[in-house]
Coordinates of C-alpha atoms in Angstrom, one line a residue:
Chain A
M1 CA -24.0 33.4 -23.2
N2 CA -23.3 30.9 -26.0
W3 CA -21.0 28.3 -24.5
N4 CA -18.4 26.8 -26.8
C5 CA -15.2 24.8 -26.3
T6 CA -13.1 28.0 -25.8
L7 CA -15.4 29.3 -23.1
V8 CA -15.5 25.9 -21.4
E9 CA -11.7 25.6 -21.3
G10 CA -11.3 29.2 -20.0
N11 CA -13.8 28.7 -17.2
L12 CA -12.9 25.1 -16.3
S13 CA -11.2 26.0 -13.0
D14 CA -14.0 28.3 -12.0
F15 CA -16.6 25.5 -12.7
L16 CA -14.6 22.9 -10.7
E17 CA -14.1 25.3 -7.8
G18 CA -17.8 26.3 -7.8
A19 CA -17.1 29.9 -8.7
L20 CA -19.6 30.1 -11.6
S21 CA -23.2 31.3 -11.2
A22 CA -26.0 28.8 -11.5
E23 CA -26.8 30.0 -15.0
E24 CA -23.2 29.7 -16.1
S25 CA -22.8 26.3 -14.6
A26 CA -25.9 25.1 -16.4
G27 CA -24.5 26.4 -19.8
F28 CA -21.1 24.9 -19.0
S29 CA -22.6 21.5 -18.1
A30 CA -24.9 21.5 -21.2
H31 CA -22.0 22.1 -23.5
S32 CA -19.8 19.5 -21.7
R33 CA -22.5 16.9 -22.1
S34 CA -22.8 17.5 -25.8
C35 CA -19.0 17.8 -26.5
P36 CA -16.9 14.6 -25.9
A37 CA -13.6 16.5 -26.0
C38 CA -14.7 19.0 -23.4
A39 CA -16.3 16.2 -21.2
E40 CA -13.0 14.3 -21.3
M41 CA -11.0 17.5 -20.4
V42 CA -13.3 18.2 -17.5
E43 CA -13.0 14.7 -16.2
Q44 CA -9.2 14.6 -16.4
V45 CA -8.7 18.0 -14.7
S46 CA -11.2 17.1 -12.0
A47 CA -9.4 13.8 -11.3
L48 CA -6.1 15.7 -11.3
M49 CA -7.3 18.2 -8.7
G50 CA -8.6 15.4 -6.5
G51 CA -5.3 13.6 -6.8
M52 CA -3.2 16.6 -6.0
R53 CA -5.2 17.3 -2.8
R54 CA -4.1 13.9 -1.5
V55 CA -0.4 14.1 -2.4
Q56 CA 1.8 14.3 0.6
A57 CA 4.4 17.0 1.0
P58 CA 8.0 16.0 0.3
E59 CA 9.8 14.7 3.3
V60 CA 12.2 17.3 4.7
P61 CA 15.8 16.0 5.1
P62 CA 16.5 15.6 8.9
R63 CA 19.6 17.7 8.8
L64 CA 18.1 20.6 6.9
V65 CA 16.9 22.5 10.0
K66 CA 20.4 22.3 11.6
K67 CA 22.0 23.5 8.4
I68 CA 19.6 26.4 8.2
L69 CA 20.3 27.3 11.8
D70 CA 24.0 27.1 11.2
A71 CA 23.7 29.3 8.1
T72 CA 21.7 32.0 9.9
L73 CA 22.7 31.9 13.5
G74 CA 26.2 30.6 12.9
P75 CA 27.6 27.2 13.7
Q76 CA 26.2 25.9 16.9
P77 CA 28.9 25.1 19.5
A78 CA 29.4 21.4 19.9
R79 CA 27.4 20.0 22.8
Q80 CA 29.5 19.2 25.9
G81 CA 29.1 16.5 28.4
W82 CA 26.1 14.3 28.3
R83 CA 24.2 16.5 25.8
R84 CA 26.4 15.4 22.9
W85 CA 25.0 11.9 23.3
F86 CA 21.5 13.2 22.6
T87 CA 22.1 15.0 19.3
W88 CA 19.9 12.4 17.6
A89 CA 16.9 13.4 19.8
P90 CA 15.2 15.7 17.3
A91 CA 15.0 12.7 14.9
I92 CA 12.4 11.2 17.3
W93 CA 9.8 13.4 15.9
E94 CA 10.3 12.1 12.4
T95 CA 7.5 9.9 11.0
R96 CA 10.0 7.3 9.9
F97 CA 11.4 6.9 13.4
A98 CA 8.0 6.4 14.9
M99 CA 7.1 3.8 12.2
G100 CA 10.5 2.0 12.9
V101 CA 9.8 1.9 16.6
G102 CA 6.3 0.5 16.0
T103 CA 7.7 -2.2 13.7
V104 CA 10.4 -3.3 16.2
A105 CA 7.9 -3.4 19.1
A106 CA 5.5 -5.5 17.0
S107 CA 8.3 -7.9 16.1
F108 CA 9.3 -8.3 19.8
L109 CA 5.7 -9.0 20.7
I110 CA 5.3 -11.6 18.0
V111 CA 8.6 -13.4 19.0
F112 CA 7.7 -13.2 22.7
H113 CA 4.3 -14.8 22.0
A114 CA 5.9 -17.4 19.8
V115 CA 8.3 -18.6 22.5
G116 CA 5.4 -19.1 24.9
G117 CA 5.3 -15.8 26.8
P118 CA 2.4 -15.4 29.3
S119 CA -0.8 -14.3 27.8
G120 CA -1.9 -12.4 30.9
A121 CA -0.2 -9.6 32.7
P122 CA 3.6 -10.2 32.6
Q123 CA 5.4 -10.6 35.9
K124 CA 9.0 -9.9 36.7
L125 CA 9.7 -13.7 36.9
D126 CA 8.6 -14.1 33.3
L127 CA 11.4 -11.9 32.0
S128 CA 14.2 -14.0 33.6
P129 CA 16.4 -15.7 31.0
V130 CA 16.0 -19.1 32.6
H131 CA 12.2 -18.8 32.5
I132 CA 12.3 -17.6 28.9
V133 CA 14.5 -20.5 27.8
H134 CA 12.3 -23.0 29.7
A135 CA 9.1 -21.5 28.2
A136 CA 10.6 -21.6 24.7
N137 CA 11.7 -25.3 25.2
R138 CA 8.3 -26.2 26.4
Q139 CA 6.6 -24.4 23.5
A140 CA 8.8 -26.2 21.0
H141 CA 8.0 -29.6 22.5
L142 CA 4.3 -28.8 22.6
T143 CA 4.3 -27.7 19.0
F144 CA 6.2 -30.9 18.0
A145 CA 3.8 -33.1 20.0
R146 CA 0.8 -31.5 18.5
G147 CA 2.1 -31.9 15.0
A148 CA 3.0 -35.6 15.7
K149 CA -0.5 -36.2 17.1
F150 CA -2.1 -34.5 14.1
V151 CA -0.2 -36.7 11.6
S152 CA -1.0 -39.8 13.6
D153 CA -4.7 -39.0 13.7
L154 CA -4.7 -38.3 10.0
R155 CA -3.1 -41.7 9.3
V156 CA -5.7 -43.5 11.4
V157 CA -8.5 -41.7 9.8
Y158 CA -7.2 -42.5 6.3
Q159 CA -6.7 -46.2 7.2
I160 CA -10.3 -46.5 8.6
E161 CA -11.7 -44.7 5.5
S162 CA -9.7 -47.0 3.2
Q163 CA -11.1 -50.0 5.0
L164 CA -14.7 -48.9 5.0
R165 CA -14.7 -47.6 1.4
P166 CA -16.8 -49.9 -0.8
E167 CA -14.8 -51.7 -3.4
P168 CA -15.2 -50.5 -6.9
E169 CA -17.5 -52.7 -9.0
M170 CA -15.6 -55.1 -11.2
E171 CA -15.9 -54.6 -14.9
V172 CA -17.8 -57.4 -16.5
P173 CA -16.7 -58.4 -19.9
A174 CA -19.3 -58.0 -22.7
P175 CA -20.1 -61.7 -23.1
A176 CA -20.8 -62.0 -19.4
V177 CA -23.2 -59.1 -19.6
E178 CA -25.1 -60.8 -22.4
Q179 CA -25.1 -63.9 -20.3
L180 CA -26.6 -62.0 -17.4
E181 CA -29.3 -60.4 -19.6
R182 CA -30.4 -63.8 -20.8
P183 CA -32.8 -65.6 -18.4
T184 CA -30.7 -68.3 -16.9
P185 CA -31.9 -70.8 -14.3
K186 CA -30.6 -70.1 -10.8
P187 CA -28.1 -72.5 -9.4
E188 CA -29.6 -74.3 -6.5
T189 CA -26.7 -75.7 -4.5
E190 CA -24.0 -73.1 -3.6
P191 CA -25.2 -69.6 -3.9
E192 CA -25.8 -68.8 -0.3
Q193 CA -22.4 -69.9 0.8
E194 CA -20.7 -68.2 -2.1
R195 CA -22.4 -64.9 -1.6
K196 CA -22.1 -64.4 2.1
P197 CA -19.1 -66.3 3.4
D198 CA -18.0 -63.5 5.7
S199 CA -21.2 -62.9 7.5
K200 CA -21.0 -66.2 9.2
D201 CA -17.3 -65.9 10.0
P202 CA -16.9 -63.3 12.8
S203 CA -13.1 -63.5 12.7
S204 CA -13.0 -62.3 9.1
T205 CA -11.9 -58.6 8.8
T206 CA -13.1 -58.1 5.2
P207 CA -15.5 -55.1 5.4
P208 CA -19.0 -55.5 4.1
S209 CA -20.0 -53.4 1.2
T210 CA -22.8 -50.8 1.6
R211 CA -25.1 -52.9 -0.6
D212 CA -24.6 -55.9 1.6
L213 CA -25.4 -53.8 4.7
E214 CA -28.6 -52.6 3.1
Q215 CA -29.8 -56.1 2.1
S216 CA -28.7 -57.9 5.2
S217 CA -30.9 -58.7 8.2
P218 CA -30.7 -56.9 11.6
R219 CA -28.7 -59.9 13.1
E220 CA -26.3 -59.8 10.2
N221 CA -26.0 -56.0 10.6
Q222 CA -25.0 -56.5 14.2
E223 CA -22.4 -59.0 13.2
Q224 CA -21.0 -56.8 10.5
A225 CA -20.9 -53.8 12.8
G226 CA -19.0 -55.9 15.3
A227 CA -16.6 -56.9 12.6
A228 CA -16.1 -53.2 11.7
G229 CA -15.5 -52.3 15.3
R230 CA -13.0 -55.0 15.7
M231 CA -11.3 -53.8 12.5
V232 CA -11.1 -50.3 13.9
L233 CA -9.6 -51.5 17.1
A234 CA -7.1 -53.6 15.1
V235 CA -6.2 -50.5 13.1
L236 CA -5.8 -48.5 16.3
R237 CA -3.6 -51.2 17.8
I238 CA -1.4 -51.0 14.8
Q239 CA -0.7 -47.4 15.3
P240 CA -0.7 -46.7 19.0
V241 CA -0.4 -43.0 19.9
N242 CA 1.0 -42.3 23.3
H243 CA 0.5 -38.5 23.6
A244 CA 1.4 -38.5 27.3
R245 CA 4.8 -39.9 26.5
S246 CA 5.4 -37.4 23.6
L247 CA 4.4 -34.5 25.8
S248 CA 6.6 -35.4 28.7
Chain B
M1 CA 10.5 26.3 12.3
Q2 CA 9.7 22.8 11.1
R3 CA 6.4 23.9 9.6
H4 CA 8.0 26.8 7.7
T5 CA 10.9 24.5 6.6
R6 CA 8.4 22.0 5.3
R7 CA 6.6 24.6 3.3
V8 CA 9.7 26.1 1.8
Y9 CA 11.4 22.8 1.0
G10 CA 8.2 21.4 -0.5
L11 CA 7.8 24.4 -2.8
C12 CA 11.5 24.2 -3.9
Y13 CA 11.3 20.4 -4.4
R14 CA 8.1 20.6 -6.5
F15 CA 9.5 23.4 -8.6
T16 CA 13.0 21.9 -9.2
G17 CA 12.4 18.2 -8.7
N18 CA 15.9 17.9 -7.2
A19 CA 16.3 17.1 -3.4
A20 CA 19.9 18.4 -3.1
E21 CA 19.1 21.5 -5.0
S22 CA 16.0 22.1 -2.9
E23 CA 18.0 21.8 0.2
D24 CA 20.4 24.4 -0.9
L25 CA 17.6 26.7 -2.1
S26 CA 15.8 26.3 1.2
Q27 CA 18.9 27.3 3.1
E28 CA 19.3 30.3 0.9
V29 CA 15.6 31.3 1.5
F30 CA 16.0 31.3 5.3
L31 CA 19.3 33.1 5.0
R32 CA 17.6 35.9 3.0
I33 CA 14.7 36.0 5.4
Y34 CA 17.1 36.3 8.3
R35 CA 18.9 39.2 6.7
T36 CA 15.8 41.0 5.6
L37 CA 13.6 40.3 8.6
A38 CA 13.9 43.9 9.8
S39 CA 12.5 45.2 6.6
Y40 CA 9.4 43.0 6.7
Q41 CA 6.2 45.0 6.5
P42 CA 2.6 43.9 7.0
S43 CA 1.8 45.1 3.5
Y44 CA 3.7 42.1 2.2
G45 CA 1.0 39.9 3.7
A46 CA 1.1 37.4 6.5
F47 CA 4.5 35.9 7.3
P48 CA 3.9 32.6 5.5
T49 CA 2.8 34.5 2.4
W50 CA 6.0 36.6 2.6
L51 CA 8.1 33.5 3.1
T52 CA 6.5 31.9 0.0
S53 CA 7.1 35.1 -1.9
V54 CA 10.8 35.2 -1.0
T55 CA 11.0 31.5 -1.9
R56 CA 9.4 32.1 -5.2
N57 CA 11.8 35.0 -6.0
I58 CA 14.8 32.8 -5.3
L59 CA 13.3 30.0 -7.4
V60 CA 12.9 32.3 -10.3
D61 CA 16.4 33.7 -9.9
N62 CA 17.7 30.1 -9.8
Y63 CA 15.7 29.1 -12.8
R64 CA 17.0 32.1 -14.8
R65 CA 20.6 31.4 -13.7
K66 CA 20.2 27.7 -14.8
R67 CA 18.7 28.7 -18.1
R68 CA 21.7 30.9 -18.9
E69 CA 24.0 28.0 -18.0
R70 CA 21.8 25.7 -20.1
L71 CA 22.6 27.7 -23.2
T72 CA 26.1 26.4 -23.1
D73 CA 25.1 22.9 -22.6
S74 CA 23.5 20.5 -25.0
I75 CA 19.7 20.6 -25.1
E76 CA 19.3 16.9 -24.5
E77 CA 21.1 17.1 -21.2
T78 CA 19.1 20.0 -19.8
L79 CA 15.5 19.3 -21.0
P80 CA 13.5 17.6 -18.3
Q81 CA 13.5 13.9 -18.8
V82 CA 10.2 12.2 -18.5
E83 CA 10.2 8.5 -18.4
K84 CA 7.5 7.5 -20.9
R85 CA 7.0 3.9 -19.9
P86 CA 3.9 2.1 -20.9
S87 CA 1.6 1.9 -17.8
P88 CA -2.0 0.9 -17.6
E89 CA -4.6 3.6 -17.3
R90 CA -5.1 4.4 -13.7
S91 CA -7.1 7.1 -11.9
P92 CA -5.2 9.8 -10.1
D93 CA -7.7 9.4 -7.3
R94 CA -6.5 5.9 -6.7
L95 CA -2.9 6.7 -7.2
A96 CA -3.1 9.6 -4.8
L97 CA -2.4 7.3 -1.9
D98 CA 0.5 5.8 -3.7
A99 CA 4.0 7.4 -3.8
E100 CA 4.1 6.7 -7.5
L101 CA 1.6 9.5 -8.2
S102 CA 3.9 11.9 -6.4
E103 CA 6.7 10.9 -8.7
Q104 CA 4.6 11.1 -11.8
L105 CA 3.2 14.4 -10.7
Q106 CA 6.7 15.6 -10.3
Q107 CA 7.6 14.5 -13.8
G108 CA 4.5 16.1 -15.2
L109 CA 5.2 19.4 -13.4
A110 CA 8.7 19.4 -15.0
Q111 CA 7.0 19.6 -18.4
L112 CA 5.1 22.8 -17.6
S113 CA 6.5 26.3 -18.2
P114 CA 7.7 28.0 -14.9
E115 CA 4.7 30.3 -14.8
L116 CA 2.2 27.6 -15.1
R117 CA 4.2 25.3 -12.8
E118 CA 4.5 27.7 -9.9
A119 CA 0.8 28.6 -10.2
V120 CA -0.3 25.0 -10.0
I121 CA 2.1 24.3 -7.1
L122 CA 1.1 27.3 -5.1
R123 CA -2.7 26.7 -5.6
D124 CA -3.1 22.9 -5.7
L125 CA -0.1 21.6 -3.7
Q126 CA 0.4 24.4 -1.2
G127 CA -3.2 25.6 -0.9
H128 CA -2.7 29.3 -1.3
E129 CA -5.7 31.6 -1.8
Y130 CA -6.0 33.8 -4.9
A131 CA -5.3 36.9 -2.9
E132 CA -2.1 35.5 -1.5
M133 CA -1.0 34.3 -4.9
Q134 CA -1.5 37.9 -6.3
L135 CA 1.0 39.0 -3.7
I136 CA 3.4 36.2 -4.2
L137 CA 3.4 36.3 -8.0
Q138 CA 2.9 40.1 -8.1
S139 CA 0.3 39.7 -10.8
P140 CA -3.3 40.7 -11.1
A141 CA -6.1 38.3 -10.3
G142 CA -7.0 37.6 -13.9
T143 CA -3.5 36.5 -14.7
V144 CA -3.3 34.3 -11.6
K145 CA -6.6 32.6 -12.4
S146 CA -5.6 32.1 -16.1
R147 CA -2.3 30.6 -15.2
I148 CA -3.8 28.2 -12.7
N149 CA -6.5 27.1 -15.2
R150 CA -4.0 26.7 -18.1
G151 CA -1.5 24.9 -15.8
R152 CA -4.1 22.4 -14.7
I153 CA -5.3 21.6 -18.2
E154 CA -1.7 21.3 -19.4
L155 CA -0.7 19.1 -16.5
A156 CA -3.7 16.8 -17.1
R157 CA -2.7 16.5 -20.8
V158 CA 0.9 15.7 -19.9
L159 CA -0.1 13.1 -17.3
K160 CA -2.5 11.5 -19.8
E161 CA 0.4 11.2 -22.3
M162 CA 2.4 9.5 -19.5
G163 CA -0.4 6.9 -19.1
V164 CA -2.0 8.4 -15.9
G165 CA -5.6 9.1 -16.6
P166 CA -9.0 8.8 -15.1
A167 CA -10.3 5.2 -15.0

């Protein structure tokens, strides 16, 4: 059989449903590979059939069954007594009803957990209004205290970091740079006192730079670490955090 | 009852594209079934096949009645309106999980002739076998297969024009 575009179009459904013989399928495929128009058509129809298999059936209106029963068997007598309160019962089997019930239950669970409901097996006492209000009040205070503690901790950390951060190097004007590059005789009298005034003064809170720490001796390092520790304590004294009071 | 109602209503909705009209037609189908139940014979096929056959006959009657009414109306009001909005090329496979495909498929089906539309609906959306479709459509196997094939190709072409195509 000489496969052309007309034959491919006429046998497209048979090919996609696997109704062609092996020889016919080979001829069909060979032509589809060589003909872009047929290849596109095969791809589109194949995708369409796959999509239609997944399409959901239209939702039947809830009252349609009752209308059909009324039209065939005649109007049903109105339910008497307690049964008339359960005319909505058939709607329970609707998919939308089940989804709505699930959503409401999930919302209740989330709210119950947010107000501090017990994580374990619930007891009868947990459902009393007084207990629920008390638990919600406690959960709100706990949340507030945790937030306040977090903010205070952040503030302390930032203050310590800002104190320990090495100062940015001062920009030296161009003439000064030239002056530094030239070999100049070292001053003999005051350099030591000018360069390290803080290392000999333990009461000073000025933090040493990283370069100073690297170049200083072990004794100087101890003194500088002591100064940093005192500085940290001073910062902590500035911002006291009394978690016990905030939680009570 | 629920299963049969779903089948009948689904066929009516896919063919007409109108929920209220499908509800009335479904009611009419069951009313006719109820009245002619005593005349049902096994040669008509299984009960679901017979139910679909009755539904199809009522749909065809309804279509012809509407076509006669349409002659007195303006053409623009009665032609099926397809919203040709520019939308990116998307695969029907991906859209299958989306309700949008159902709506676009409905708009595409409205563009087909009644013969091709009912063939595609019965085969691809309701899953009828070829033998059942011969009974429902009262047509030979070759005609049924040809309508299904042409309906699929035409529907794919319409959906491509609407911007729904394979990725």
